[in-house]
PDB file of C-alpha atoms in Angstrom:
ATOM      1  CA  UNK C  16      28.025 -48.454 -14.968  1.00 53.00           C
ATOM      2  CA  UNK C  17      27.943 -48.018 -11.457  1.00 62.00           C
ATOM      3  CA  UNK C  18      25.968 -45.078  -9.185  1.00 62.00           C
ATOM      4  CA  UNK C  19      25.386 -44.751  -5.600  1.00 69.00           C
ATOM      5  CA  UNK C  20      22.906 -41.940  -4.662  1.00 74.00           C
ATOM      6  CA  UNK C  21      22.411 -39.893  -1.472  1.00 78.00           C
ATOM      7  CA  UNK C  22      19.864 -37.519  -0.363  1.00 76.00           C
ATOM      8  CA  UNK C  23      19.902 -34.300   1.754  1.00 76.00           C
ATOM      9  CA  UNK C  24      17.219 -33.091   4.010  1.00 79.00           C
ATOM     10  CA  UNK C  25      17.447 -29.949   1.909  1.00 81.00           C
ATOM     11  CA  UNK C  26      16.501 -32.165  -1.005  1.00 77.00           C
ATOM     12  CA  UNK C  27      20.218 -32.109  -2.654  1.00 77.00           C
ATOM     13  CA  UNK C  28      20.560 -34.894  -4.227  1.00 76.00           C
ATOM     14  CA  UNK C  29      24.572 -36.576  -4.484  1.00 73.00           C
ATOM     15  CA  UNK C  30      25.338 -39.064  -7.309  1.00 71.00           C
ATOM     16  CA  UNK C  31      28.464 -41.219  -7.039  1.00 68.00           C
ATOM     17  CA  UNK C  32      29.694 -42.368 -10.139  1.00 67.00           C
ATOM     18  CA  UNK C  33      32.318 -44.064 -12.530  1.00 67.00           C
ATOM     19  CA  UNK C  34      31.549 -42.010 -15.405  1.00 71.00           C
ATOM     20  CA  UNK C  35      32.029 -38.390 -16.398  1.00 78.00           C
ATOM     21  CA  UNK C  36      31.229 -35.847 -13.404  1.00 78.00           C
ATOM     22  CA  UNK C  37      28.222 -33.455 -13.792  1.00 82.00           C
ATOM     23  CA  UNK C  38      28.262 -30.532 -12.017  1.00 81.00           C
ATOM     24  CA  UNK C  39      26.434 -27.434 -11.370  1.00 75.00           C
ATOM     25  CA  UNK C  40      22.777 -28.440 -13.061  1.00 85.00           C
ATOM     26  CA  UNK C  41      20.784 -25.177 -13.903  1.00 90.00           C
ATOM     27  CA  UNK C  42      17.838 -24.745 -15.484  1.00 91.00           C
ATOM     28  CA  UNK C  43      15.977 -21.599 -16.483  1.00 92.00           C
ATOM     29  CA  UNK C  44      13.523 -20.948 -16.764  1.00 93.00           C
ATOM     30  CA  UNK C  45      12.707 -23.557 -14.241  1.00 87.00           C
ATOM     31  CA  UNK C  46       8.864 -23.943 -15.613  1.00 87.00           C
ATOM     32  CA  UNK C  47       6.811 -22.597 -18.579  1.00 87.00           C
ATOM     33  CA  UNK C  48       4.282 -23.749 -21.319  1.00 88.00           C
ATOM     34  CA  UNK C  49       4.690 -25.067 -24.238  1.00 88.00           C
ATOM     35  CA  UNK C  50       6.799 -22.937 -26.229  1.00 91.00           C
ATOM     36  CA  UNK C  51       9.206 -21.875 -23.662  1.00 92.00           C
ATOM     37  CA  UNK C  52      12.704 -21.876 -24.285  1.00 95.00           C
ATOM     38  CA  UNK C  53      14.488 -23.521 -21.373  1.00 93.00           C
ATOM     39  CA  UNK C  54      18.706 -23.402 -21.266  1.00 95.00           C
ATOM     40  CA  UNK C  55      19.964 -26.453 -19.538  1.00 93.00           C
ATOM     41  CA  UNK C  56      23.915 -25.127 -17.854  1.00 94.00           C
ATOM     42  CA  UNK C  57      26.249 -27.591 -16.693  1.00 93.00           C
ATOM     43  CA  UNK C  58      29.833 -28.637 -16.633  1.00 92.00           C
ATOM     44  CA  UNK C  59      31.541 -31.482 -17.170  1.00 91.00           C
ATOM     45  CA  UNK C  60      35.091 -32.917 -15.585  1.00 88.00           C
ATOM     46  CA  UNK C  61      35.546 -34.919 -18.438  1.00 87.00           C
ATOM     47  CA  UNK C  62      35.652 -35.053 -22.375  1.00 89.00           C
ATOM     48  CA  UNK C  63      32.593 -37.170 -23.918  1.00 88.00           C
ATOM     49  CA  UNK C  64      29.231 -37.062 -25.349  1.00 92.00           C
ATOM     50  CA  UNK C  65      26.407 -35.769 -23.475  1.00 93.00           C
ATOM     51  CA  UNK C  66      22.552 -35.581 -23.658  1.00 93.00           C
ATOM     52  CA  UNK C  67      19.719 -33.747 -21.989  1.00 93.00           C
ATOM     53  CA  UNK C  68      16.528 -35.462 -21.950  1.00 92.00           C
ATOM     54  CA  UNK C  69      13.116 -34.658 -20.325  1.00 90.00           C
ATOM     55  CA  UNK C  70      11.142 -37.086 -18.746  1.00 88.00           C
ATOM     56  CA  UNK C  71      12.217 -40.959 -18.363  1.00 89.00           C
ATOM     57  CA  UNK C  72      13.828 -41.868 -15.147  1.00 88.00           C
ATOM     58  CA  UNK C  73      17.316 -42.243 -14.149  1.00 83.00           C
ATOM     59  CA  UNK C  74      18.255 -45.250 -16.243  1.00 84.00           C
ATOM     60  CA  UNK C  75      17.098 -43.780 -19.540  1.00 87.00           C
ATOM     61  CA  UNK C  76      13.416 -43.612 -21.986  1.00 90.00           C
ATOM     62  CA  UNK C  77      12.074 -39.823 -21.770  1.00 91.00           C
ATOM     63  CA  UNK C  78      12.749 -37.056 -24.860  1.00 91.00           C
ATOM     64  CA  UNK C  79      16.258 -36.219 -26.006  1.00 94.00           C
ATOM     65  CA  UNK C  80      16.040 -32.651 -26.434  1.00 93.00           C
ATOM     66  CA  UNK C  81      19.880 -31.573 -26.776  1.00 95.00           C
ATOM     67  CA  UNK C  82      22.526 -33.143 -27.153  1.00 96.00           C
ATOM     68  CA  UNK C  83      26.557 -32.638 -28.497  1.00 96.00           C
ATOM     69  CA  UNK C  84      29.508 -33.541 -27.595  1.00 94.00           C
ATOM     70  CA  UNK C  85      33.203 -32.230 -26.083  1.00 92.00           C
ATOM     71  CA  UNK C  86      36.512 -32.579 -26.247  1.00 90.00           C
ATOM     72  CA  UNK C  87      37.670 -31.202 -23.140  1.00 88.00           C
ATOM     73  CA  UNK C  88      36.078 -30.393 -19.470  1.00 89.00           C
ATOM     74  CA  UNK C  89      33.956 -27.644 -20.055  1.00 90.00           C
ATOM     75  CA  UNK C  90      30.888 -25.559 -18.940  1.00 93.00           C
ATOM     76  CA  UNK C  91      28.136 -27.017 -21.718  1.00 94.00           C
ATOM     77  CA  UNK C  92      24.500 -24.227 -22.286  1.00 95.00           C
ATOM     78  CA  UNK C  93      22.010 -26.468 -23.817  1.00 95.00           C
ATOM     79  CA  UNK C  94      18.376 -24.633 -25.050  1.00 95.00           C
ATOM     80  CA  UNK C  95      15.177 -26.668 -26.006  1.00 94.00           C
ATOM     81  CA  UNK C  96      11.482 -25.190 -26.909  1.00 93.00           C
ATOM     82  CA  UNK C  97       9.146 -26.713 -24.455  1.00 90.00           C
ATOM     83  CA  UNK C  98       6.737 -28.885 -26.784  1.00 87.00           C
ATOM     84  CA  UNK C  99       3.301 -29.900 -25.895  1.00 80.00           C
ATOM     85  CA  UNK C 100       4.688 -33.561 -26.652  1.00 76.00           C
ATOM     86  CA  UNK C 101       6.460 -33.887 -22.830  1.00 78.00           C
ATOM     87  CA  UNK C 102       2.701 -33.138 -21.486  1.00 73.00           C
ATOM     88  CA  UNK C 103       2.128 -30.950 -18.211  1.00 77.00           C
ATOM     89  CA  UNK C 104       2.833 -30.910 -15.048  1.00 79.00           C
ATOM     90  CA  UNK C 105       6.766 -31.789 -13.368  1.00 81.00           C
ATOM     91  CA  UNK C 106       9.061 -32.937 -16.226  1.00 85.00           C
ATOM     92  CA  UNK C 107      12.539 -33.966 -14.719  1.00 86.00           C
ATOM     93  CA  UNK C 108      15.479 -33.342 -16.805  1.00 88.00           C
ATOM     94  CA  UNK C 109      18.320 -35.270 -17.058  1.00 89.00           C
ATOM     95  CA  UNK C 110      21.785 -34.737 -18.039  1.00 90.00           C
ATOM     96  CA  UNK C 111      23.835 -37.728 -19.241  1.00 88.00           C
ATOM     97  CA  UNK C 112      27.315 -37.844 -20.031  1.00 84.00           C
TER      98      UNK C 112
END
């Protein structure tokens, strides 16, 4: 697989890619304690499998805490419990498809 990343001032962040497209990432609530349930939104151009994991980096390890699948390009909700297990402090989520 194949990515090129870019970076605004603003602190967008662009992701070139051969796979899938991701779009419009929300997350809310965007912080909480353990306990928390947190919705992951976003769509996808493509049909596939996708995952949401927190923690881990960009090329994979952290906590799967949704995942599912679709058969057509479509807006995907995804809601995890915040666990004591991902540890405090900034978690970055990630959305793979």
């Amino acid at each position: 697989m194949r990515r090129l990343f870019a970076s605004a001032r603003s602190g967008e962040l662009f992701v070139l890619t051969d796979r899938p497209w991701i779009d419009a990432v929300e997350v809310s609530p965007a912080s909480g304690p353990a306990g928390t349930d947190v919705t992951v939104t976003f769509d996808v151009d493509a049909p596939g499998r996708w995952t949401v994991r927190a923690g881990g980096t960009v090329d994979g390890g952290g906590t799967t805490v949704a995942s599912g699948s679709t058969t057509t390009p479509d807006t995907i909700s995804a809601t995890f419990t915040v666990s004591s297990a991902l540890g405090e402090g900034l978690t970055k989520i990630w959305v793979d498809v």
